[in-house]
Amino acid sequence: QRAALPPVGRCGVCVDPGWASINRGVLICDECCSVHRSLGRHISIVKHLRHSPWPATLLQMVHTLASNGANSIWEHSLLDPAQVQSGRRKANPQDKVHPTKSEFIRAKYQMLAFVHKLPCRDDDGVTAKDLSKQLHSSVRTGNLETCLRLLSLGAQANFFHPEKGTTPLHVAAKAGQILQAELLVVYGADPGAPDVNGRTPIDYARQAAQHELAERLVECQYELTDRLAFYLCGRKPDHKNGHYIIPQMADSLDLSELAKAAKKKLQALSNRLFEELAMDVYDEVDRRENDAGERGWGWLLGVPP
Ligand SMILES: [Zn+2]
């Protein structure tokens, strides 16, 4: 599903935004996108508004954040006249990409220089826990900006509430808050995380008869492997009839010596290295999906790379 967003929610620097930063809830132009990409997907996850395929509710989540002023989360202190007098200012559309716009973007999203800082406490752990508890209760409402603000301040998407025995995604699933679920998953929430009784957010959504949300969470849970499979063989696994990760390979587990050696090496990687490898591959799949969108999808579907 592809849809164009109306020209709302821009940061004021981008004249013609063709891209979205999914985790920041803002729309950006080609120039700014190139800077966002150079910072890496742990800082900004970019997706083309027209050339990329969008799950409907993910697009709706970004749209809602962008039109409700998510940008002001990242520019909070710039809204204060005292800061502007001290010489800090936003980049203008006329400014050069390098160095003016790129330095502004780095300060804004990498250093979080303009995000509202909480008064310091002696024990930072307590603050993070408080923020996560606030997130845990906020996701039952439809207020996405509040949750993005809490996440920007350090609330943990996978926070396990010690008294309630659930994570924020369990709460969002039970309440049928599909856009909150999208936001939490973007910030790393696990749709398969067990609650205190071993039940997952997917179980919660099913029990609350939130079928669309349950299906979407299953899709999210397998997103990385689905996209890798699609990239490798041009087909998506079928989750309704068992999870065949690579459809063509499901019945031919007779690996070559080379494949066995590669598998052994992969299994020997530390979690951190495996995560980095997965992020690199993910970035590359992102790039190819966006490129494919620009050239039309046919070649990718017909001719696996
Ligand atoms: Zn821009």
XYZ file of C-alpha atoms and ligand atoms in Angstrom:
306
model
C 0.000 0.000 0.000
C 1.335 3.374 -1.022
C -0.114 6.747 -0.211
C 1.139 10.293 -0.267
C 0.978 12.310 2.912
C -0.403 15.836 2.902
C 2.288 18.504 3.328
C 1.867 18.916 7.063
C 4.199 18.397 9.962
C 7.353 19.520 8.224
C 10.271 20.734 10.253
C 10.327 24.008 8.348
C 13.730 23.227 6.882
C 12.481 20.875 4.182
C 10.641 22.427 1.275
C 9.446 19.302 -0.497
C 9.480 16.293 1.850
C 9.465 12.982 -0.003
C 10.649 10.894 2.949
C 9.549 10.080 6.489
C 11.744 9.425 9.494
C 9.659 6.698 11.115
C 11.174 6.799 14.591
C 11.181 10.624 14.762
C 7.707 11.170 13.327
C 8.817 13.867 10.862
C 8.776 14.364 7.086
C 12.042 15.261 5.378
C 13.380 16.177 1.930
C 15.953 14.314 -0.225
C 18.837 16.448 1.065
C 18.032 16.008 4.741
C 17.343 12.306 4.119
C 20.907 11.817 2.913
C 22.145 13.289 6.208
C 19.703 11.147 8.236
C 20.964 8.027 6.422
C 24.586 8.899 7.108
C 23.771 8.916 10.858
C 22.518 5.309 10.719
C 19.182 3.654 11.439
C 19.719 3.729 15.223
C 19.349 7.531 14.879
C 16.794 7.795 12.084
C 14.828 5.131 10.177
C 13.944 6.683 6.826
C 11.365 5.444 4.348
C 10.267 6.954 1.047
C 6.675 8.168 1.136
C 5.800 7.050 -2.390
C 8.446 4.563 -3.497
C 8.310 2.254 -0.480
C 5.545 -0.180 0.400
C 3.886 0.911 3.668
C 1.801 -1.123 6.093
C -1.317 1.088 6.368
C -1.156 1.535 10.128
C 2.572 2.368 10.117
C 1.911 5.174 7.631
C -1.003 6.338 9.764
C 1.221 6.376 12.851
C 3.850 8.562 11.126
C 1.153 10.801 9.662
C -0.467 11.296 13.063
C 2.841 12.171 14.734
C 3.916 14.513 11.937
C 0.632 16.414 11.858
C 0.465 16.658 15.657
C 3.810 18.401 15.882
C 6.248 15.616 16.781
C 8.929 17.906 15.364
C 8.593 20.182 18.400
C 9.795 17.305 20.611
C 13.149 17.455 18.833
C 13.249 21.282 18.795
C 11.831 21.930 22.269
C 14.445 24.403 23.525
C 14.518 26.264 20.199
C 10.957 27.345 20.933
C 12.344 29.288 23.911
C 13.242 32.892 22.873
C 16.188 32.978 25.330
C 17.867 30.146 23.421
C 17.393 31.892 20.103
C 19.049 35.031 21.520
C 22.028 32.977 22.626
C 22.739 32.306 18.972
C 21.180 28.890 18.522
C 18.805 28.825 15.622
C 17.198 26.481 13.186
C 18.647 25.915 9.759
C 16.805 27.675 6.928
C 15.640 26.087 3.682
C 18.209 28.297 1.884
C 21.158 27.081 3.977
C 23.759 24.776 2.455
C 23.428 21.061 3.244
C 27.063 20.964 4.343
C 27.857 22.185 6.856
C 24.795 24.134 8.061
C 21.880 21.716 7.616
C 23.870 18.579 8.391
C 25.232 20.106 11.611
C 21.723 21.142 12.622
C 20.359 17.656 11.907
C 23.180 16.031 13.904
C 22.584 18.369 16.849
C 18.832 17.776 16.661
C 18.652 13.989 16.291
C 22.052 12.618 17.287
C 23.020 14.883 20.207
C 19.355 15.552 21.118
C 20.597 19.090 21.850
C 17.142 20.689 21.821
C 15.070 17.963 23.548
C 13.492 18.964 26.868
C 15.799 17.756 29.642
C 14.386 16.627 32.938
C 15.770 18.079 36.162
C 18.729 15.883 37.173
C 18.293 13.334 39.911
C 20.925 11.523 41.918
C 19.837 8.151 40.686
C 19.290 8.125 36.922
C 17.995 4.561 37.100
C 14.971 5.730 39.054
C 14.194 8.379 36.441
C 14.344 5.896 33.575
C 12.080 3.538 35.519
C 9.568 6.337 36.182
C 9.535 7.277 32.492
C 8.991 3.655 31.516
C 6.097 3.361 33.997
C 4.547 6.503 32.511
C 4.924 4.957 29.057
C 3.339 1.746 30.326
C 0.167 3.630 31.288
C 0.173 6.195 28.430
C -0.023 3.608 25.647
C -3.595 2.724 26.596
C -4.623 6.191 25.287
C -4.404 7.410 21.709
C -1.887 10.145 22.522
C 1.120 9.223 20.387
C 3.101 12.434 20.997
C 3.195 11.811 24.748
C 4.623 8.342 24.163
C 7.179 9.566 21.618
C 8.232 12.252 24.112
C 8.675 9.627 26.859
C 10.656 7.379 24.486
C 12.837 10.345 23.472
C 13.625 10.925 27.158
C 14.698 7.319 27.702
C 11.554 5.309 28.494
C 12.113 1.664 27.491
C 9.742 0.119 24.938
C 10.339 -3.357 26.436
C 10.039 -2.254 30.075
C 8.663 -5.106 32.194
C 6.411 -3.519 34.815
C 7.278 -5.338 38.049
C 3.832 -4.872 39.656
C 1.635 -5.327 36.582
C 3.746 -8.119 35.079
C 3.427 -6.814 31.518
C 5.263 -4.644 28.958
C 3.824 -1.488 27.316
C 3.050 -3.526 24.167
C 0.781 -5.872 26.197
C -1.136 -2.796 27.398
C -1.447 -1.274 23.909
C -2.558 -4.635 22.470
C -5.234 -5.154 25.111
C -6.523 -1.585 24.608
C -6.580 -1.997 20.828
C -4.193 0.950 20.346
C -2.744 -0.133 17.020
C -0.836 3.119 16.346
C 0.775 2.966 19.794
C 1.753 -0.625 19.001
C 3.358 0.542 15.735
C 5.343 3.199 17.600
C 6.461 0.776 20.319
C 7.616 -1.783 17.738
C 9.608 0.916 15.900
C 11.339 1.507 19.254
C 12.149 -2.172 19.606
C 9.181 -3.586 21.530
C 8.953 -7.369 21.137
C 5.526 -8.720 20.017
C 6.570 -12.119 21.403
C 7.610 -10.921 24.882
C 6.009 -13.039 27.635
C 4.039 -11.444 30.479
C 4.261 -12.826 34.000
C 2.087 -15.788 32.869
C 3.918 -16.410 29.608
C 1.359 -14.672 27.360
C 2.530 -12.400 24.542
C 1.126 -9.087 23.228
C -0.143 -11.116 20.241
C -2.131 -13.317 22.678
C -3.508 -10.171 24.364
C -4.660 -8.701 21.028
C -6.385 -11.971 20.072
C -8.111 -12.257 23.408
C -9.374 -8.675 23.110
C -10.709 -9.557 19.618
C -8.306 -7.015 18.099
C -7.727 -9.173 15.018
C -6.124 -6.544 12.773
C -3.728 -5.632 15.569
C -2.913 -9.301 16.255
C -2.129 -9.952 12.588
C -0.017 -6.835 12.350
C 1.993 -7.880 15.422
C 2.684 -11.283 13.841
C 3.856 -9.444 10.715
C 6.124 -7.220 12.852
C 7.562 -10.185 14.697
C 8.695 -11.759 11.438
C 9.517 -8.511 9.637
C 13.278 -8.947 9.531
C 13.227 -12.570 8.380
C 10.375 -11.871 5.919
C 12.283 -9.055 4.301
C 15.464 -11.106 4.109
C 13.542 -14.009 2.555
C 11.903 -11.674 0.061
C 15.282 -10.236 -0.786
C 16.824 -13.661 -1.269
C 14.106 -15.425 -3.233
C 11.430 -12.861 -4.114
C 8.750 -14.500 -1.964
C 7.276 -13.827 1.443
C 6.868 -16.657 3.964
C 3.344 -17.776 4.776
C 2.643 -17.326 8.477
C -0.895 -18.698 8.340
C 0.305 -22.188 7.299
C 3.408 -22.555 9.420
C 6.431 -20.313 9.354
C 8.552 -21.226 6.364
C 11.343 -18.705 6.598
C 12.757 -19.340 3.130
C 9.894 -20.881 1.111
C 12.048 -22.648 -1.492
C 14.395 -24.051 1.123
C 11.793 -25.366 3.539
C 11.849 -28.873 2.027
C 15.509 -28.992 1.125
C 17.416 -28.798 4.381
C 20.313 -30.670 2.807
C 22.894 -27.912 3.126
C 26.065 -27.805 1.075
C 29.424 -27.879 2.902
C 29.819 -24.178 2.126
C 26.409 -23.344 3.609
C 27.183 -25.465 6.677
C 30.464 -23.614 7.234
C 28.686 -20.248 6.824
C 25.993 -21.328 9.282
C 28.633 -22.317 11.836
C 30.322 -18.924 11.510
C 27.006 -17.116 11.973
C 26.212 -19.162 15.065
C 29.606 -18.329 16.537
C 28.967 -14.571 16.392
C 28.309 -12.766 19.647
C 24.842 -11.248 20.072
C 26.239 -7.768 19.562
C 28.007 -8.684 16.332
C 24.969 -10.572 15.063
C 22.831 -7.519 15.792
C 25.245 -5.298 13.857
C 25.239 -7.701 10.923
C 21.440 -7.828 10.927
C 21.287 -4.010 10.962
C 23.693 -3.792 8.014
C 21.688 -6.285 5.989
C 18.475 -4.531 6.982
C 19.889 -1.190 5.775
C 20.819 -2.787 2.477
C 17.336 -4.313 2.049
C 15.872 -0.871 2.829
C 18.007 0.703 0.158
C 17.099 -1.941 -2.421
C 13.394 -1.675 -1.622
C 13.504 2.087 -2.089
C 15.524 1.733 -5.313
C 13.099 -0.920 -6.533
C 10.215 1.452 -5.808
C 11.794 4.103 -7.970
C 12.168 1.693 -10.891
C 8.877 -0.077 -10.353
C 8.537 -3.323 -8.427
C 8.382 -5.684 -11.385
C 12.071 -6.351 -11.742
C 12.454 -7.229 -8.080
C 9.510 -9.634 -8.103
C 10.544 -11.262 -11.365
C 14.285 -11.374 -10.989
C 15.634 -12.145 -7.520
C 19.000 -10.420 -7.086
Zn 15.230 18.995 4.261
